[in-house]
PDB file of C-alpha atoms and ligand atoms in Angstrom:
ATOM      1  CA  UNK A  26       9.253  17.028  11.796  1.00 52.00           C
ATOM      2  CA  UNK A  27      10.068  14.507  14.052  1.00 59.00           C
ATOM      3  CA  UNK A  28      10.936  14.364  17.987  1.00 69.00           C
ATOM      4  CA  UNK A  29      11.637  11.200  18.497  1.00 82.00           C
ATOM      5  CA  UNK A  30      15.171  10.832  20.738  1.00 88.00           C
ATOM      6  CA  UNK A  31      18.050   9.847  18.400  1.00 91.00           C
ATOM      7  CA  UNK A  32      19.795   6.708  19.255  1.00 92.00           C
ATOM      8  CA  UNK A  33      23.977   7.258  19.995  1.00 92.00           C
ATOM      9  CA  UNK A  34      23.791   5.276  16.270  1.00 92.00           C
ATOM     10  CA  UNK A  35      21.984   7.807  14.898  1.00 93.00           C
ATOM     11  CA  UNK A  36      23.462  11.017  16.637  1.00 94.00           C
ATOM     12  CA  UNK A  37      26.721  10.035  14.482  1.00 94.00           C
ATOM     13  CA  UNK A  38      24.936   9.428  11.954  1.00 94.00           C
ATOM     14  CA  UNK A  39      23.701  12.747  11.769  1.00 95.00           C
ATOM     15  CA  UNK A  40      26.787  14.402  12.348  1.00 95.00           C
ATOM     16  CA  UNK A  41      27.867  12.557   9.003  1.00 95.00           C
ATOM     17  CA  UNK A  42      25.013  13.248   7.282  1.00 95.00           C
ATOM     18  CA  UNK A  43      25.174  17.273   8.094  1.00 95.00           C
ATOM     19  CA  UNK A  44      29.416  17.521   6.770  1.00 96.00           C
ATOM     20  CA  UNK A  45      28.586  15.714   3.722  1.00 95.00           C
ATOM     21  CA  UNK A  46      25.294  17.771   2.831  1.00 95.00           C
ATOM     22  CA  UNK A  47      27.903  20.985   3.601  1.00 96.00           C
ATOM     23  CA  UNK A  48      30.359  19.135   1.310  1.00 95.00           C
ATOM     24  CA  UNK A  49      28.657  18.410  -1.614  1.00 95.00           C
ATOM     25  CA  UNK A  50      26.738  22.473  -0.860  1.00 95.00           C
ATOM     26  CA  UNK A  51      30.206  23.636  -1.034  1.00 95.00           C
ATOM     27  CA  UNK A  52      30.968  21.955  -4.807  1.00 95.00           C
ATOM     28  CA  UNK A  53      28.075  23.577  -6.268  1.00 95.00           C
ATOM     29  CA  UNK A  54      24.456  21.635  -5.130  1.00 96.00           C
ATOM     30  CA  UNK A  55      21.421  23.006  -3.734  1.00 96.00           C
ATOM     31  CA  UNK A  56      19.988  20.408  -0.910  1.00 96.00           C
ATOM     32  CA  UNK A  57      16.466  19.993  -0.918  1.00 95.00           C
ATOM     33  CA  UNK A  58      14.709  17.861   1.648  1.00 95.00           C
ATOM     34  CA  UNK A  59      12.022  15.280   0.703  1.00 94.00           C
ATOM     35  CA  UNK A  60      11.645  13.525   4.061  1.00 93.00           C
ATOM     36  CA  UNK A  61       8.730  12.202   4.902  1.00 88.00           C
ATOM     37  CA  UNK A  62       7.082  12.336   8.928  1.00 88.00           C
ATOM     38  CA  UNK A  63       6.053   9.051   9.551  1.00 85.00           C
ATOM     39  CA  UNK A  64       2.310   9.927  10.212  1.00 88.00           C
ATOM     40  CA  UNK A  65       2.216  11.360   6.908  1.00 90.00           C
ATOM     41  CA  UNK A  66       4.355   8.380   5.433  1.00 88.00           C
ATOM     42  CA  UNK A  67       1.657   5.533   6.871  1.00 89.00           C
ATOM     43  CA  UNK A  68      -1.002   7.620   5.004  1.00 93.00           C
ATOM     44  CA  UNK A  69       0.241   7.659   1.721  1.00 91.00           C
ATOM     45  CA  UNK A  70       1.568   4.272   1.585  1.00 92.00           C
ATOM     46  CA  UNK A  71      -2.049   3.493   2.399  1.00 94.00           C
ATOM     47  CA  UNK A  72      -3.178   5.569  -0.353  1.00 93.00           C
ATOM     48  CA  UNK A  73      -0.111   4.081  -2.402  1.00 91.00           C
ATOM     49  CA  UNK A  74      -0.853   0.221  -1.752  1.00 95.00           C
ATOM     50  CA  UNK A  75      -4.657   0.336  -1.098  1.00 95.00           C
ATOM     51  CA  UNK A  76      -5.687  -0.473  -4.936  1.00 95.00           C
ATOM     52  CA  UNK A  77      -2.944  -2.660  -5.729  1.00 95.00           C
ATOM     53  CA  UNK A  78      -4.041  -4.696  -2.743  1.00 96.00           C
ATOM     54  CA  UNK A  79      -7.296  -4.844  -4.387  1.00 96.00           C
ATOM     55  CA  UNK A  80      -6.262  -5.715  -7.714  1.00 97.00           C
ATOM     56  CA  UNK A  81      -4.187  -7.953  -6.798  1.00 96.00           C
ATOM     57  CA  UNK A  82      -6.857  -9.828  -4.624  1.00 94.00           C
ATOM     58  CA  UNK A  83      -9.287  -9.469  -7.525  1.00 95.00           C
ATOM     59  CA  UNK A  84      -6.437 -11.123 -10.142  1.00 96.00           C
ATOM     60  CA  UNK A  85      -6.144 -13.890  -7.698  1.00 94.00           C
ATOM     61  CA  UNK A  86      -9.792 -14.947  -7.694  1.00 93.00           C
ATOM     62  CA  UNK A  87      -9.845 -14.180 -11.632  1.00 94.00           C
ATOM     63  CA  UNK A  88      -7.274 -16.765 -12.557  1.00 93.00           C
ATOM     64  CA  UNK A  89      -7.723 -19.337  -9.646  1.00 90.00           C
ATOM     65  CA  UNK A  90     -11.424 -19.236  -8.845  1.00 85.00           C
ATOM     66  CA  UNK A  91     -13.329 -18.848  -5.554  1.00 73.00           C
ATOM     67  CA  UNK A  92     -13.741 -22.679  -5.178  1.00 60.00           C
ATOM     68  CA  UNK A  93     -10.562 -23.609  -2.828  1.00 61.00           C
ATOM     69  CA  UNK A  94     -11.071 -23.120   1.202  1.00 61.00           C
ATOM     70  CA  UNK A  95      -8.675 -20.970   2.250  1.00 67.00           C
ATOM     71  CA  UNK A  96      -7.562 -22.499   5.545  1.00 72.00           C
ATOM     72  CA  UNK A  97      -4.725 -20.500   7.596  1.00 77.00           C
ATOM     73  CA  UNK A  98      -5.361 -22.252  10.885  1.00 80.00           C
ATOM     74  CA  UNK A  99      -3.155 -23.673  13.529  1.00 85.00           C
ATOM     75  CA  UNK A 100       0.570 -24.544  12.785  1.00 87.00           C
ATOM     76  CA  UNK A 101      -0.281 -22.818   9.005  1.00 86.00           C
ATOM     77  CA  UNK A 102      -1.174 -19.615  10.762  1.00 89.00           C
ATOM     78  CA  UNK A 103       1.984 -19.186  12.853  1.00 91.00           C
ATOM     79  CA  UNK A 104       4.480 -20.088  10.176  1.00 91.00           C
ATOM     80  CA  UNK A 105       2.575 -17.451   8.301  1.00 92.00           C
ATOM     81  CA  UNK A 106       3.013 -15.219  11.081  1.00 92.00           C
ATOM     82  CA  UNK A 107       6.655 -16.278  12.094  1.00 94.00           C
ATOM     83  CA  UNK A 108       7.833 -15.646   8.359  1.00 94.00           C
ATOM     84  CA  UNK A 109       5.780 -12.612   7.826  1.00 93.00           C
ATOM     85  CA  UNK A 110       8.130 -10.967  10.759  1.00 93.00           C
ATOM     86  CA  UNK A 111      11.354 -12.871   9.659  1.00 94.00           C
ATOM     87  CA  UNK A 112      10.058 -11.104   6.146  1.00 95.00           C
ATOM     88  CA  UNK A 113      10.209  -7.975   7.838  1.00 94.00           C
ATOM     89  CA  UNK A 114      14.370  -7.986   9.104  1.00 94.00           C
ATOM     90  CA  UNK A 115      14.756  -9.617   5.432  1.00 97.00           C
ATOM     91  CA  UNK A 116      13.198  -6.514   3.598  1.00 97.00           C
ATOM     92  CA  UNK A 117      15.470  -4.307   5.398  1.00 97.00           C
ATOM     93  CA  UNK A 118      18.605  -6.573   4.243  1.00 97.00           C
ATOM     94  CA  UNK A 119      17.913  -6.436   0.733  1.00 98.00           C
ATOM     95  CA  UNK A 120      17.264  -2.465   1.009  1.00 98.00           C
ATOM     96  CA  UNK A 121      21.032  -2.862   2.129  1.00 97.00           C
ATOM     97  CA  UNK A 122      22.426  -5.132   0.206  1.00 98.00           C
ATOM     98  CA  UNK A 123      20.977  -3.587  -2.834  1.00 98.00           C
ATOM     99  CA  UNK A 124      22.395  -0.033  -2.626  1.00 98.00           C
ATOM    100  CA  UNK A 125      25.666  -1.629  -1.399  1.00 98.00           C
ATOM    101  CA  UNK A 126      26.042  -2.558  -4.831  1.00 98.00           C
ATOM    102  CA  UNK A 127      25.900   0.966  -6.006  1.00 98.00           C
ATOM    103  CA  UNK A 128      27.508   2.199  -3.423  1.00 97.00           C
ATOM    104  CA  UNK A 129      31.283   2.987  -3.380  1.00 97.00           C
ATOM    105  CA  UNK A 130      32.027   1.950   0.175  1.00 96.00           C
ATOM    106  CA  UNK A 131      30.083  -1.145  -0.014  1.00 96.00           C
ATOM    107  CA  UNK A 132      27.906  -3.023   2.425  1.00 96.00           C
ATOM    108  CA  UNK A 133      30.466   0.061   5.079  1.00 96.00           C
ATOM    109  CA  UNK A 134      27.898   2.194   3.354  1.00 96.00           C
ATOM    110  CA  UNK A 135      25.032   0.615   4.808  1.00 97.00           C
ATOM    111  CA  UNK A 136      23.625   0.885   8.361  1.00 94.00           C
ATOM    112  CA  UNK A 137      20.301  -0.567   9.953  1.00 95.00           C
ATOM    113  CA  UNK A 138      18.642   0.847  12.671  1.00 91.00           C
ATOM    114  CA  UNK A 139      14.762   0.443  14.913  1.00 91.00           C
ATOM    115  CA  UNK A 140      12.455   3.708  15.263  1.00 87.00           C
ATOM    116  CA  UNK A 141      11.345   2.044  18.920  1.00 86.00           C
ATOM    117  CA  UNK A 142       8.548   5.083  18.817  1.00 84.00           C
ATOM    118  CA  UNK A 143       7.009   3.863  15.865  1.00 82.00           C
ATOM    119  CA  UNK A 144       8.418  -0.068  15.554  1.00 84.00           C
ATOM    120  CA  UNK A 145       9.773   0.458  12.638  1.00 86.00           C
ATOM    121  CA  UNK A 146      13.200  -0.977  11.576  1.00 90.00           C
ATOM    122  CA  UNK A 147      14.677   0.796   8.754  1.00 93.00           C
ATOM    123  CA  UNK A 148      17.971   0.355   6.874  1.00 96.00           C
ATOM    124  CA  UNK A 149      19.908   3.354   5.483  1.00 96.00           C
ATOM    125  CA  UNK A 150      22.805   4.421   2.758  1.00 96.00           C
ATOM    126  CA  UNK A 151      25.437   6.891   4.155  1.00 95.00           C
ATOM    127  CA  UNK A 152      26.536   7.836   0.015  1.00 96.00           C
ATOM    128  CA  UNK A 153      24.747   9.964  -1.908  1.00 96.00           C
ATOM    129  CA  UNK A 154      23.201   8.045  -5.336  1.00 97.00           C
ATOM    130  CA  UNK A 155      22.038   8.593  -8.742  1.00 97.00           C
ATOM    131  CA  UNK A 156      18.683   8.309  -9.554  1.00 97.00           C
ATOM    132  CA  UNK A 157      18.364   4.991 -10.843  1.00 97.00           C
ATOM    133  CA  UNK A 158      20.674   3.061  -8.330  1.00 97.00           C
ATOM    134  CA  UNK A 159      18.796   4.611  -5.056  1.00 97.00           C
ATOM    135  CA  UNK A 160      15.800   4.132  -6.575  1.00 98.00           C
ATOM    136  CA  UNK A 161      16.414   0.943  -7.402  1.00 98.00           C
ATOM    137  CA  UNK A 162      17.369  -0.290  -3.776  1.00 98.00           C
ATOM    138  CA  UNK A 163      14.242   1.520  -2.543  1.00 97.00           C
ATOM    139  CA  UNK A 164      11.906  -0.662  -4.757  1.00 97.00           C
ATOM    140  CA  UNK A 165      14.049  -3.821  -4.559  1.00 98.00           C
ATOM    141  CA  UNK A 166      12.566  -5.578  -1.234  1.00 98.00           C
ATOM    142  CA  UNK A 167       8.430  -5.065  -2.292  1.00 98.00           C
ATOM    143  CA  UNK A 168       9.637  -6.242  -5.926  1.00 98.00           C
ATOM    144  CA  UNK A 169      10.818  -9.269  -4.347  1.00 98.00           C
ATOM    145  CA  UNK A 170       9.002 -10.080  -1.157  1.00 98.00           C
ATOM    146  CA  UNK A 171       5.690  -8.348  -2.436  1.00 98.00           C
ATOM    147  CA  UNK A 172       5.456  -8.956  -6.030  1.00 98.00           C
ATOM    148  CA  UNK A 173       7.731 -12.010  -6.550  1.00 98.00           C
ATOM    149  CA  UNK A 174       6.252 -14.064  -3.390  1.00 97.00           C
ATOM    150  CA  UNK A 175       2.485 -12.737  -4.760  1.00 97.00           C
ATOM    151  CA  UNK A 176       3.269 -14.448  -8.469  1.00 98.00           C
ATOM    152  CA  UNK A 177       4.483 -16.981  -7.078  1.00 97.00           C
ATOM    153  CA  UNK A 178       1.319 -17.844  -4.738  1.00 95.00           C
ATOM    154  CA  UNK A 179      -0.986 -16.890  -7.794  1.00 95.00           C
ATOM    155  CA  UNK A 180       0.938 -19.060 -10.137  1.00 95.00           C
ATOM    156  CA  UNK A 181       0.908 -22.098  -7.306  1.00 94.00           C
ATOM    157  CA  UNK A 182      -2.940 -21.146  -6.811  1.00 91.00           C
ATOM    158  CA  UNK A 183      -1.527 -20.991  -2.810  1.00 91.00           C
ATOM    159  CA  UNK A 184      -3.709 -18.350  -0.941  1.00 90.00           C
ATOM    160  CA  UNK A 185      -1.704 -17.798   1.691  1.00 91.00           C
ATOM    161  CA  UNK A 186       1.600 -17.328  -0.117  1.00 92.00           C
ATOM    162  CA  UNK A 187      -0.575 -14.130  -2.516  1.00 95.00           C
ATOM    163  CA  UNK A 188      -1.647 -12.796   0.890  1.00 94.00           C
ATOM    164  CA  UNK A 189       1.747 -12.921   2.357  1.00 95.00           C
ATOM    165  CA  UNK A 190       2.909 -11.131  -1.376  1.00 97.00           C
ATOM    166  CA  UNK A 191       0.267  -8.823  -0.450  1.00 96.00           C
ATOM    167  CA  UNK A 192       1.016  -7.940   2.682  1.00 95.00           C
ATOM    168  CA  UNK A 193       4.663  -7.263   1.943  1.00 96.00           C
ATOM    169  CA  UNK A 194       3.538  -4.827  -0.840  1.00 96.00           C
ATOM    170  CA  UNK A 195       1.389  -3.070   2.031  1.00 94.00           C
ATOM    171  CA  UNK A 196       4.197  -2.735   4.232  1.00 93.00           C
ATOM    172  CA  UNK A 197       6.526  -1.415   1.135  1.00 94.00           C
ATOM    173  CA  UNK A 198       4.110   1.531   1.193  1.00 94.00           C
ATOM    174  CA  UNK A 199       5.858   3.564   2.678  1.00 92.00           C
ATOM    175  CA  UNK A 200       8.986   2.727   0.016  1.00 95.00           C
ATOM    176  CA  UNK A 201       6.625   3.177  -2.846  1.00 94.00           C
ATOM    177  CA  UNK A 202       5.436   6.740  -1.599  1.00 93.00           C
ATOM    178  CA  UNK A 203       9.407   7.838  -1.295  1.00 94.00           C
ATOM    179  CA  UNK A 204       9.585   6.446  -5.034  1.00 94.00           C
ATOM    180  CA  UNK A 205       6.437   8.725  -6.005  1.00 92.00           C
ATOM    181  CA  UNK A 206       8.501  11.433  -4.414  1.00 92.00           C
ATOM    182  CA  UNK A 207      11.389  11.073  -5.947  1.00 95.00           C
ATOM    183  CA  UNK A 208       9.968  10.436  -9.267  1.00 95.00           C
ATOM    184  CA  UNK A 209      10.860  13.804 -11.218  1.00 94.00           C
ATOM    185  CA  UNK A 210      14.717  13.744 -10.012  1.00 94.00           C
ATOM    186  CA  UNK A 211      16.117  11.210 -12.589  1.00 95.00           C
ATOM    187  CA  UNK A 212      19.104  13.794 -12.505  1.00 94.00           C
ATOM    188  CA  UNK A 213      19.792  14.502  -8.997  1.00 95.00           C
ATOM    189  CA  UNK A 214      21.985  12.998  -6.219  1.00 96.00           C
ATOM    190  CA  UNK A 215      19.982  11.181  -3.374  1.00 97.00           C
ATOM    191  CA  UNK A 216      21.330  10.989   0.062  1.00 97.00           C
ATOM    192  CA  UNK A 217      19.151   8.787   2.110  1.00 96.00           C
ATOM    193  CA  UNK A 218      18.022  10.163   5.271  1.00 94.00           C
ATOM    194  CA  UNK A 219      20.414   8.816   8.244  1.00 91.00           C
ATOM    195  CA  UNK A 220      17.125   8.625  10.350  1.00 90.00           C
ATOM    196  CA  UNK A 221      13.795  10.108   8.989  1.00 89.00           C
ATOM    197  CA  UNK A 222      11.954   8.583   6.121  1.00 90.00           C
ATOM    198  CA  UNK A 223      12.827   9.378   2.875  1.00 92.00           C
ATOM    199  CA  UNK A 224      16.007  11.339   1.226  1.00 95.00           C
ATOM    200  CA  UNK A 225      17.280  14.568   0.766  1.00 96.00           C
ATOM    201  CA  UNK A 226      18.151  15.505  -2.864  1.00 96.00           C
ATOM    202  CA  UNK A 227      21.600  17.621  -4.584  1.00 97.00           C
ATOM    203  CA  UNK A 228      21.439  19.327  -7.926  1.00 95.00           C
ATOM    204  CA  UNK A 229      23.548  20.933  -9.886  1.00 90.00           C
ATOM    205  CA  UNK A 230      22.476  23.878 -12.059  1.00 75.00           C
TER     206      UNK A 230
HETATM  207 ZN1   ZN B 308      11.602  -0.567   2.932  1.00 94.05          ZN
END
């Protein structure tokens, strides 16, 4: 799926990851895997985000109007840019600090690591979860950072804080097509992937 060289982190990781899938095979579940490549991840969180990008632009210029200048120049423009990035190491912390909440082990279940292929930071839960509560953590950053920070500029009539909204939803894509595939296993237990995107998931018949 993917040959990307595994960091030391992630090697051990791995090794984890394999014992407790045998584990929990052992008691009785059936493992299925619902990883995602990452190609194929950009591509549906395209698909995913692509119309709510546009609706939410279009809601914008419904309830505010076309009339304001939108002016993202200069000093504007790079603390747009400087807390767009800071947004991105922030997304990742509430992933973590979310399902550390649900998980057993705490924030110890939580680890963060940096696909340098593809620069793409991700964070990841070493205990398997119920529906709800890994769900939950996948959605919580874009519900926040995207959503929240969008109402917030719509309801301010601020431009560049919808856009920022916006582009936070864009680059929860890839979070919102893991939640598409995950949608049908309200009973299952998800184990987050130690390194690929997405989970794999244990039933019980
Ligand atoms: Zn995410």
């Amino acid at each position: 799926m993917d040959d990307r060289k595994l960091t030391p982190a992630e090697e051990k990781r791995k090794t984890k990851f394999k014992a407790l899938s045998a584990e929990l095979e052992q008691q009785g579940y059936q493992k299925t895997d619902l990883c995602f490549s990452v190609t194929k991840a950009n591509v549906l969180a395209v698909a995913v985000t692509f119309p709510i990008l546009i609706a939410g632009i279009l809601l914008f210029f419904w309830k505010n109007g076309g009339s304001n200048s939108f002016s993202l120049s200069g000093w504007r423009f790079l603390l747009f840019l400087i807390t767009f990035l800071a947004g991105i190491a922030v997304h990742e912390l509430i992933h973590g600090i979310t399902w550390s909440i649900f998980a057993k082990k705490g924030f110890k279940a939580i680890d963060f690591g940096f696909m340098a292929k593809y620069l793409t930071p991700y964070c990841t839960c070493g205990e398997p979860l119920p529906f709800w509560s890994y769900a939950t953590g996948i959605l919580m950053p874009t519900l926040i950072l995207g959503v929240g920070v969008y109402l917030v500029g719509l309801f301010a009539e601020s431009y560049a804080w919808a856009l920022w909204g916006l582009l936070n939803i864009f680059a929860g894509g890839g979070d919102l097509a893991v939640l598409w595939r995950i949608r049908k296993r309200r009973k299952s237990l998800l184990l987050d992937h130690p390194y690929q995107i997405g989970c794999v998931v244990f039933d019980k018949n």
